[in-house]
């Protein structure tokens, strides 16, 4: 078990320094793979208050390619903390995120979720996603430091050619998730959009 943890930490460090990610981060496919690797590590180092033995559900506000990248890594990762991973795309494309009904619609669509990932293509949903999941035991991950300043938990961004992540500690505490202190210390402070 200890080697699995070391391998996961190594993956997190390698992904953040991966030259391909630095050179081609703007390329959608590379961005999705890097984000998927980060999401898997965030999941690996988080515990849910009432985990049970059912699947750990990762809901995606994004594209089919986001889902594919996450499913590929989920398949390779196998069960995490005794729970298999299930990745699904949320069907909210027809609702503008600025409409008042968007928060309720997202809460309903993501009701069984343990993780909500907002892809770069759906950045406009950042504030709505954070509002809809606030105070719930749902790990929220999205694009950019602006995701955490909007109320999300983890936001991934490019800094000096490296992929970094910021954390919103108050949002983490309000969620009742138990997230590894070691993971939280790797986060960079959010400096705005």
mmCIF file with all atom_site columns, N, CA, C and O in Angstrom, residues 33-74:
data_model
loop_
_atom_site.group_PDB
_atom_site.id
_atom_site.type_symbol
_atom_site.label_atom_id
_atom_site.label_alt_id
_atom_site.label_comp_id
_atom_site.label_asym_id
_atom_site.label_entity_id
_atom_site.label_seq_id
_atom_site.pdbx_PDB_ins_code
_atom_site.Cartn_x
_atom_site.Cartn_y
_atom_site.Cartn_z
_atom_site.occupancy
_atom_site.B_iso_or_equiv
_atom_site.pdbx_formal_charge
_atom_site.auth_seq_id
_atom_site.auth_comp_id
_atom_site.auth_asym_id
_atom_site.auth_atom_id
_atom_site.pdbx_PDB_model_num
ATOM 1   N N  . UNK A 1 33 ? -5.502  15.463 -20.240 1.00 0.00 ? 33 UNK A N  1
ATOM 2   C CA . UNK A 1 33 ? -4.768  14.374 -19.584 1.00 0.00 ? 33 UNK A CA 1
ATOM 3   C C  . UNK A 1 33 ? -4.120  14.843 -18.286 1.00 0.00 ? 33 UNK A C  1
ATOM 4   O O  . UNK A 1 33 ? -4.139  14.136 -17.286 1.00 0.00 ? 33 UNK A O  1
ATOM 5   N N  . UNK A 1 34 ? -3.540  16.032 -18.311 1.00 0.00 ? 34 UNK A N  1
ATOM 6   C CA . UNK A 1 34 ? -2.899  16.566 -17.108 1.00 0.00 ? 34 UNK A CA 1
ATOM 7   C C  . UNK A 1 34 ? -3.953  16.814 -16.028 1.00 0.00 ? 34 UNK A C  1
ATOM 8   O O  . UNK A 1 34 ? -3.774  16.431 -14.867 1.00 0.00 ? 34 UNK A O  1
ATOM 9   N N  . UNK A 1 35 ? -5.064  17.436 -16.396 1.00 0.00 ? 35 UNK A N  1
ATOM 10  C CA . UNK A 1 35 ? -6.134  17.681 -15.428 1.00 0.00 ? 35 UNK A CA 1
ATOM 11  C C  . UNK A 1 35 ? -6.675  16.367 -14.878 1.00 0.00 ? 35 UNK A C  1
ATOM 12  O O  . UNK A 1 35 ? -6.933  16.261 -13.678 1.00 0.00 ? 35 UNK A O  1
ATOM 13  N N  . UNK A 1 36 ? -6.845  15.363 -15.729 1.00 0.00 ? 36 UNK A N  1
ATOM 14  C CA . UNK A 1 36 ? -7.354  14.068 -15.283 1.00 0.00 ? 36 UNK A CA 1
ATOM 15  C C  . UNK A 1 36 ? -6.406  13.447 -14.256 1.00 0.00 ? 36 UNK A C  1
ATOM 16  O O  . UNK A 1 36 ? -6.853  12.896 -13.241 1.00 0.00 ? 36 UNK A O  1
ATOM 17  N N  . UNK A 1 37 ? -5.103  13.565 -14.479 1.00 0.00 ? 37 UNK A N  1
ATOM 18  C CA . UNK A 1 37 ? -4.132  13.030 -13.526 1.00 0.00 ? 37 UNK A CA 1
ATOM 19  C C  . UNK A 1 37 ? -4.237  13.741 -12.179 1.00 0.00 ? 37 UNK A C  1
ATOM 20  O O  . UNK A 1 37 ? -4.184  13.109 -11.117 1.00 0.00 ? 37 UNK A O  1
ATOM 21  N N  . UNK A 1 38 ? -4.395  15.050 -12.221 1.00 0.00 ? 38 UNK A N  1
ATOM 22  C CA . UNK A 1 38 ? -4.565  15.795 -10.976 1.00 0.00 ? 38 UNK A CA 1
ATOM 23  C C  . UNK A 1 38 ? -5.852  15.384 -10.259 1.00 0.00 ? 38 UNK A C  1
ATOM 24  O O  . UNK A 1 38 ? -5.852  15.171 -9.044  1.00 0.00 ? 38 UNK A O  1
ATOM 25  N N  . UNK A 1 39 ? -6.945  15.277 -10.995 1.00 0.00 ? 39 UNK A N  1
ATOM 26  C CA . UNK A 1 39 ? -8.219  14.883 -10.381 1.00 0.00 ? 39 UNK A CA 1
ATOM 27  C C  . UNK A 1 39 ? -8.065  13.542 -9.685  1.00 0.00 ? 39 UNK A C  1
ATOM 28  O O  . UNK A 1 39 ? -8.514  13.358 -8.540  1.00 0.00 ? 39 UNK A O  1
ATOM 29  N N  . UNK A 1 40 ? -7.433  12.579 -10.339 1.00 0.00 ? 40 UNK A N  1
ATOM 30  C CA . UNK A 1 40 ? -7.245  11.250 -9.734  1.00 0.00 ? 40 UNK A CA 1
ATOM 31  C C  . UNK A 1 40 ? -6.446  11.357 -8.443  1.00 0.00 ? 40 UNK A C  1
ATOM 32  O O  . UNK A 1 40 ? -6.739  10.675 -7.465  1.00 0.00 ? 40 UNK A O  1
ATOM 33  N N  . UNK A 1 41 ? -5.419  12.202 -8.420  1.00 0.00 ? 41 UNK A N  1
ATOM 34  C CA . UNK A 1 41 ? -4.639  12.353 -7.189  1.00 0.00 ? 41 UNK A CA 1
ATOM 35  C C  . UNK A 1 41 ? -5.423  13.083 -6.108  1.00 0.00 ? 41 UNK A C  1
ATOM 36  O O  . UNK A 1 41 ? -5.299  12.756 -4.927  1.00 0.00 ? 41 UNK A O  1
ATOM 37  N N  . UNK A 1 42 ? -6.224  14.065 -6.481  1.00 0.00 ? 42 UNK A N  1
ATOM 38  C CA . UNK A 1 42 ? -7.071  14.723 -5.481  1.00 0.00 ? 42 UNK A CA 1
ATOM 39  C C  . UNK A 1 42 ? -8.013  13.689 -4.850  1.00 0.00 ? 42 UNK A C  1
ATOM 40  O O  . UNK A 1 42 ? -8.228  13.684 -3.644  1.00 0.00 ? 42 UNK A O  1
ATOM 41  N N  . UNK A 1 43 ? -8.568  12.823 -5.678  1.00 0.00 ? 43 UNK A N  1
ATOM 42  C CA . UNK A 1 43 ? -9.478  11.777 -5.191  1.00 0.00 ? 43 UNK A CA 1
ATOM 43  C C  . UNK A 1 43 ? -8.723  10.817 -4.280  1.00 0.00 ? 43 UNK A C  1
ATOM 44  O O  . UNK A 1 43 ? -9.200  10.451 -3.202  1.00 0.00 ? 43 UNK A O  1
ATOM 45  N N  . UNK A 1 44 ? -7.543  10.401 -4.704  1.00 0.00 ? 44 UNK A N  1
ATOM 46  C CA . UNK A 1 44 ? -6.750  9.432  -3.944  1.00 0.00 ? 44 UNK A CA 1
ATOM 47  C C  . UNK A 1 44 ? -6.449  9.934  -2.533  1.00 0.00 ? 44 UNK A C  1
ATOM 48  O O  . UNK A 1 44 ? -6.395  9.161  -1.586  1.00 0.00 ? 44 UNK A O  1
ATOM 49  N N  . UNK A 1 45 ? -6.259  11.235 -2.384  1.00 0.00 ? 45 UNK A N  1
ATOM 50  C CA . UNK A 1 45 ? -5.886  11.791 -1.081  1.00 0.00 ? 45 UNK A CA 1
ATOM 51  C C  . UNK A 1 45 ? -7.033  12.500 -0.380  1.00 0.00 ? 45 UNK A C  1
ATOM 52  O O  . UNK A 1 45 ? -6.821  13.397 0.421   1.00 0.00 ? 45 UNK A O  1
ATOM 53  N N  . UNK A 1 46 ? -8.252  12.058 -0.678  1.00 0.00 ? 46 UNK A N  1
ATOM 54  C CA . UNK A 1 46 ? -9.449  12.608 -0.025  1.00 0.00 ? 46 UNK A CA 1
ATOM 55  C C  . UNK A 1 46 ? -10.272 11.469 0.560   1.00 0.00 ? 46 UNK A C  1
ATOM 56  O O  . UNK A 1 46 ? -10.273 10.357 0.030   1.00 0.00 ? 46 UNK A O  1
ATOM 57  N N  . UNK A 1 47 ? -10.988 11.777 1.617   1.00 0.00 ? 47 UNK A N  1
ATOM 58  C CA . UNK A 1 47 ? -11.893 10.810 2.249   1.00 0.00 ? 47 UNK A CA 1
ATOM 59  C C  . UNK A 1 47 ? -13.246 11.485 2.412   1.00 0.00 ? 47 UNK A C  1
ATOM 60  O O  . UNK A 1 47 ? -13.331 12.644 2.805   1.00 0.00 ? 47 UNK A O  1
ATOM 61  N N  . UNK A 1 48 ? -14.299 10.732 2.121   1.00 0.00 ? 48 UNK A N  1
ATOM 62  C CA . UNK A 1 48 ? -15.658 11.241 2.230   1.00 0.00 ? 48 UNK A CA 1
ATOM 63  C C  . UNK A 1 48 ? -16.256 10.798 3.557   1.00 0.00 ? 48 UNK A C  1
ATOM 64  O O  . UNK A 1 48 ? -15.971 9.685  4.023   1.00 0.00 ? 48 UNK A O  1
ATOM 65  N N  . UNK A 1 49 ? -17.085 11.639 4.189   1.00 0.00 ? 49 UNK A N  1
ATOM 66  C CA . UNK A 1 49 ? -17.605 11.318 5.522   1.00 0.00 ? 49 UNK A CA 1
ATOM 67  C C  . UNK A 1 49 ? -18.426 10.033 5.572   1.00 0.00 ? 49 UNK A C  1
ATOM 68  O O  . UNK A 1 49 ? -18.369 9.306  6.550   1.00 0.00 ? 49 UNK A O  1
ATOM 69  N N  . UNK A 1 50 ? -19.195 9.746  4.546   1.00 0.00 ? 50 UNK A N  1
ATOM 70  C CA . UNK A 1 50 ? -19.999 8.526  4.518   1.00 0.00 ? 50 UNK A CA 1
ATOM 71  C C  . UNK A 1 50 ? -19.700 7.798  3.217   1.00 0.00 ? 50 UNK A C  1
ATOM 72  O O  . UNK A 1 50 ? -20.537 7.710  2.319   1.00 0.00 ? 50 UNK A O  1
ATOM 73  N N  . UNK A 1 51 ? -18.498 7.249  3.139   1.00 0.00 ? 51 UNK A N  1
ATOM 74  C CA . UNK A 1 51 ? -18.019 6.688  1.883   1.00 0.00 ? 51 UNK A CA 1
ATOM 75  C C  . UNK A 1 51 ? -18.790 5.452  1.438   1.00 0.00 ? 51 UNK A C  1
ATOM 76  O O  . UNK A 1 51 ? -19.124 5.325  0.277   1.00 0.00 ? 51 UNK A O  1
ATOM 77  N N  . UNK A 1 52 ? -19.073 4.526  2.329   1.00 0.00 ? 52 UNK A N  1
ATOM 78  C CA . UNK A 1 52 ? -19.733 3.296  1.924   1.00 0.00 ? 52 UNK A CA 1
ATOM 79  C C  . UNK A 1 52 ? -18.838 2.484  1.010   1.00 0.00 ? 52 UNK A C  1
ATOM 80  O O  . UNK A 1 52 ? -17.641 2.718  0.903   1.00 0.00 ? 52 UNK A O  1
ATOM 81  N N  . UNK A 1 53 ? -19.420 1.525  0.331   1.00 0.00 ? 53 UNK A N  1
ATOM 82  C CA . UNK A 1 53 ? -18.623 0.700  -0.569  1.00 0.00 ? 53 UNK A CA 1
ATOM 83  C C  . UNK A 1 53 ? -19.090 0.801  -2.020  1.00 0.00 ? 53 UNK A C  1
ATOM 84  O O  . UNK A 1 53 ? -18.629 0.083  -2.887  1.00 0.00 ? 53 UNK A O  1
ATOM 85  N N  . UNK A 1 54 ? -20.008 1.717  -2.296  1.00 0.00 ? 54 UNK A N  1
ATOM 86  C CA . UNK A 1 54 ? -20.474 1.937  -3.667  1.00 0.00 ? 54 UNK A CA 1
ATOM 87  C C  . UNK A 1 54 ? -19.420 2.653  -4.477  1.00 0.00 ? 54 UNK A C  1
ATOM 88  O O  . UNK A 1 54 ? -18.369 3.045  -3.972  1.00 0.00 ? 54 UNK A O  1
ATOM 89  N N  . UNK A 1 55 ? -19.690 2.856  -5.754  1.00 0.00 ? 55 UNK A N  1
ATOM 90  C CA . UNK A 1 55 ? -18.704 3.536  -6.595  1.00 0.00 ? 55 UNK A CA 1
ATOM 91  C C  . UNK A 1 55 ? -18.514 4.992  -6.179  1.00 0.00 ? 55 UNK A C  1
ATOM 92  O O  . UNK A 1 55 ? -19.419 5.620  -5.646  1.00 0.00 ? 55 UNK A O  1
ATOM 93  N N  . UNK A 1 56 ? -17.326 5.481  -6.428  1.00 0.00 ? 56 UNK A N  1
ATOM 94  C CA . UNK A 1 56 ? -17.012 6.880  -6.210  1.00 0.00 ? 56 UNK A CA 1
ATOM 95  C C  . UNK A 1 56 ? -17.333 7.573  -7.530  1.00 0.00 ? 56 UNK A C  1
ATOM 96  O O  . UNK A 1 56 ? -16.737 7.259  -8.557  1.00 0.00 ? 56 UNK A O  1
ATOM 97  N N  . UNK A 1 57 ? -18.313 8.465  -7.513  1.00 0.00 ? 57 UNK A N  1
ATOM 98  C CA . UNK A 1 57 ? -18.835 9.059  -8.751  1.00 0.00 ? 57 UNK A CA 1
ATOM 99  C C  . UNK A 1 57 ? -18.163 10.399 -9.046  1.00 0.00 ? 57 UNK A C  1
ATOM 100 O O  . UNK A 1 57 ? -18.219 11.326 -8.238  1.00 0.00 ? 57 UNK A O  1
ATOM 101 N N  . UNK A 1 58 ? -17.533 10.459 -10.223 1.00 0.00 ? 58 UNK A N  1
ATOM 102 C CA . UNK A 1 58 ? -16.922 11.695 -10.717 1.00 0.00 ? 58 UNK A CA 1
ATOM 103 C C  . UNK A 1 58 ? -17.828 12.222 -11.815 1.00 0.00 ? 58 UNK A C  1
ATOM 104 O O  . UNK A 1 58 ? -17.970 11.597 -12.867 1.00 0.00 ? 58 UNK A O  1
ATOM 105 N N  . UNK A 1 59 ? -18.459 13.357 -11.557 1.00 0.00 ? 59 UNK A N  1
ATOM 106 C CA . UNK A 1 59 ? -19.344 13.989 -12.549 1.00 0.00 ? 59 UNK A CA 1
ATOM 107 C C  . UNK A 1 59 ? -18.564 15.080 -13.262 1.00 0.00 ? 59 UNK A C  1
ATOM 108 O O  . UNK A 1 59 ? -17.788 15.813 -12.640 1.00 0.00 ? 59 UNK A O  1
ATOM 109 N N  . UNK A 1 60 ? -18.799 15.201 -14.562 1.00 0.00 ? 60 UNK A N  1
ATOM 110 C CA . UNK A 1 60 ? -18.040 16.128 -15.393 1.00 0.00 ? 60 UNK A CA 1
ATOM 111 C C  . UNK A 1 60 ? -18.962 17.144 -16.042 1.00 0.00 ? 60 UNK A C  1
ATOM 112 O O  . UNK A 1 60 ? -19.932 16.785 -16.703 1.00 0.00 ? 60 UNK A O  1
ATOM 113 N N  . UNK A 1 61 ? -18.654 18.411 -15.831 1.00 0.00 ? 61 UNK A N  1
ATOM 114 C CA . UNK A 1 61 ? -19.249 19.503 -16.594 1.00 0.00 ? 61 UNK A CA 1
ATOM 115 C C  . UNK A 1 61 ? -18.191 19.840 -17.628 1.00 0.00 ? 61 UNK A C  1
ATOM 116 O O  . UNK A 1 61 ? -17.212 20.521 -17.336 1.00 0.00 ? 61 UNK A O  1
ATOM 117 N N  . UNK A 1 62 ? -18.339 19.278 -18.804 1.00 0.00 ? 62 UNK A N  1
ATOM 118 C CA . UNK A 1 62 ? -17.312 19.447 -19.811 1.00 0.00 ? 62 UNK A CA 1
ATOM 119 C C  . UNK A 1 62 ? -17.687 18.726 -21.082 1.00 0.00 ? 62 UNK A C  1
ATOM 120 O O  . UNK A 1 62 ? -18.867 18.673 -21.447 1.00 0.00 ? 62 UNK A O  1
ATOM 121 N N  . UNK A 1 63 ? -16.687 18.136 -21.700 1.00 0.00 ? 63 UNK A N  1
ATOM 122 C CA . UNK A 1 63 ? -16.876 17.481 -22.990 1.00 0.00 ? 63 UNK A CA 1
ATOM 123 C C  . UNK A 1 63 ? -16.718 15.971 -22.854 1.00 0.00 ? 63 UNK A C  1
ATOM 124 O O  . UNK A 1 63 ? -16.226 15.472 -21.832 1.00 0.00 ? 63 UNK A O  1
ATOM 125 N N  . UNK A 1 64 ? -17.093 15.274 -23.916 1.00 0.00 ? 64 UNK A N  1
ATOM 126 C CA . UNK A 1 64 ? -16.893 13.823 -23.954 1.00 0.00 ? 64 UNK A CA 1
ATOM 127 C C  . UNK A 1 64 ? -15.406 13.492 -23.848 1.00 0.00 ? 64 UNK A C  1
ATOM 128 O O  . UNK A 1 64 ? -15.028 12.457 -23.290 1.00 0.00 ? 64 UNK A O  1
ATOM 129 N N  . UNK A 1 65 ? -14.540 14.366 -24.349 1.00 0.00 ? 65 UNK A N  1
ATOM 130 C CA . UNK A 1 65 ? -13.101 14.144 -24.259 1.00 0.00 ? 65 UNK A CA 1
ATOM 131 C C  . UNK A 1 65 ? -12.629 14.233 -22.808 1.00 0.00 ? 65 UNK A C  1
ATOM 132 O O  . UNK A 1 65 ? -11.737 13.492 -22.399 1.00 0.00 ? 65 UNK A O  1
ATOM 133 N N  . UNK A 1 66 ? -13.218 15.151 -22.012 1.00 0.00 ? 66 UNK A N  1
ATOM 134 C CA . UNK A 1 66 ? -12.892 15.202 -20.584 1.00 0.00 ? 66 UNK A CA 1
ATOM 135 C C  . UNK A 1 66 ? -13.249 13.878 -19.922 1.00 0.00 ? 66 UNK A C  1
ATOM 136 O O  . UNK A 1 66 ? -12.468 13.330 -19.138 1.00 0.00 ? 66 UNK A O  1
ATOM 137 N N  . UNK A 1 67 ? -14.433 13.374 -20.233 1.00 0.00 ? 67 UNK A N  1
ATOM 138 C CA . UNK A 1 67 ? -14.895 12.109 -19.657 1.00 0.00 ? 67 UNK A CA 1
ATOM 139 C C  . UNK A 1 67 ? -13.967 10.979 -20.078 1.00 0.00 ? 67 UNK A C  1
ATOM 140 O O  . UNK A 1 67 ? -13.568 10.140 -19.251 1.00 0.00 ? 67 UNK A O  1
ATOM 141 N N  . UNK A 1 68 ? -13.585 10.945 -21.339 1.00 0.00 ? 68 UNK A N  1
ATOM 142 C CA . UNK A 1 68 ? -12.705 9.897  -21.849 1.00 0.00 ? 68 UNK A CA 1
ATOM 143 C C  . UNK A 1 68 ? -11.357 9.902  -21.132 1.00 0.00 ? 68 UNK A C  1
ATOM 144 O O  . UNK A 1 68 ? -10.846 8.846  -20.741 1.00 0.00 ? 68 UNK A O  1
ATOM 145 N N  . UNK A 1 69 ? -10.765 11.081 -20.947 1.00 0.00 ? 69 UNK A N  1
ATOM 146 C CA . UNK A 1 69 ? -9.473  11.183 -20.260 1.00 0.00 ? 69 UNK A CA 1
ATOM 147 C C  . UNK A 1 69 ? -9.586  10.698 -18.823 1.00 0.00 ? 69 UNK A C  1
ATOM 148 O O  . UNK A 1 69 ? -8.720  9.967  -18.330 1.00 0.00 ? 69 UNK A O  1
ATOM 149 N N  . UNK A 1 70 ? -10.668 11.081 -18.142 1.00 0.00 ? 70 UNK A N  1
ATOM 150 C CA . UNK A 1 70 ? -10.869 10.643 -16.754 1.00 0.00 ? 70 UNK A CA 1
ATOM 151 C C  . UNK A 1 70 ? -11.151 9.147  -16.675 1.00 0.00 ? 70 UNK A C  1
ATOM 152 O O  . UNK A 1 70 ? -10.632 8.460  -15.798 1.00 0.00 ? 70 UNK A O  1
ATOM 153 N N  . UNK A 1 71 ? -11.968 8.626  -17.587 1.00 0.00 ? 71 UNK A N  1
ATOM 154 C CA . UNK A 1 71 ? -12.276 7.189  -17.576 1.00 0.00 ? 71 UNK A CA 1
ATOM 155 C C  . UNK A 1 71 ? -11.021 6.357  -17.825 1.00 0.00 ? 71 UNK A C  1
ATOM 156 O O  . UNK A 1 71 ? -10.836 5.305  -17.215 1.00 0.00 ? 71 UNK A O  1
ATOM 157 N N  . UNK A 1 72 ? -10.181 6.824  -18.737 1.00 0.00 ? 72 UNK A N  1
ATOM 158 C CA . UNK A 1 72 ? -8.945  6.101  -19.032 1.00 0.00 ? 72 UNK A CA 1
ATOM 159 C C  . UNK A 1 72 ? -8.088  5.975  -17.777 1.00 0.00 ? 72 UNK A C  1
ATOM 160 O O  . UNK A 1 72 ? -7.623  4.890  -17.434 1.00 0.00 ? 72 UNK A O  1
ATOM 161 N N  . UNK A 1 73 ? -7.890  7.073  -17.077 1.00 0.00 ? 73 UNK A N  1
ATOM 162 C CA . UNK A 1 73 ? -7.099  7.028  -15.847 1.00 0.00 ? 73 UNK A CA 1
ATOM 163 C C  . UNK A 1 73 ? -7.809  6.253  -14.749 1.00 0.00 ? 73 UNK A C  1
ATOM 164 O O  . UNK A 1 73 ? -7.171  5.545  -13.975 1.00 0.00 ? 73 UNK A O  1
ATOM 165 N N  . UNK A 1 74 ? -9.134  6.376  -14.655 1.00 0.00 ? 74 UNK A N  1
ATOM 166 C CA . UNK A 1 74 ? -9.890  5.642  -13.641 1.00 0.00 ? 74 UNK A CA 1
ATOM 167 C C  . UNK A 1 74 ? -9.751  4.142  -13.855 1.00 0.00 ? 74 UNK A C  1
ATOM 168 O O  . UNK A 1 74 ? -9.608  3.374  -12.892 1.00 0.00 ? 74 UNK A O  1
#
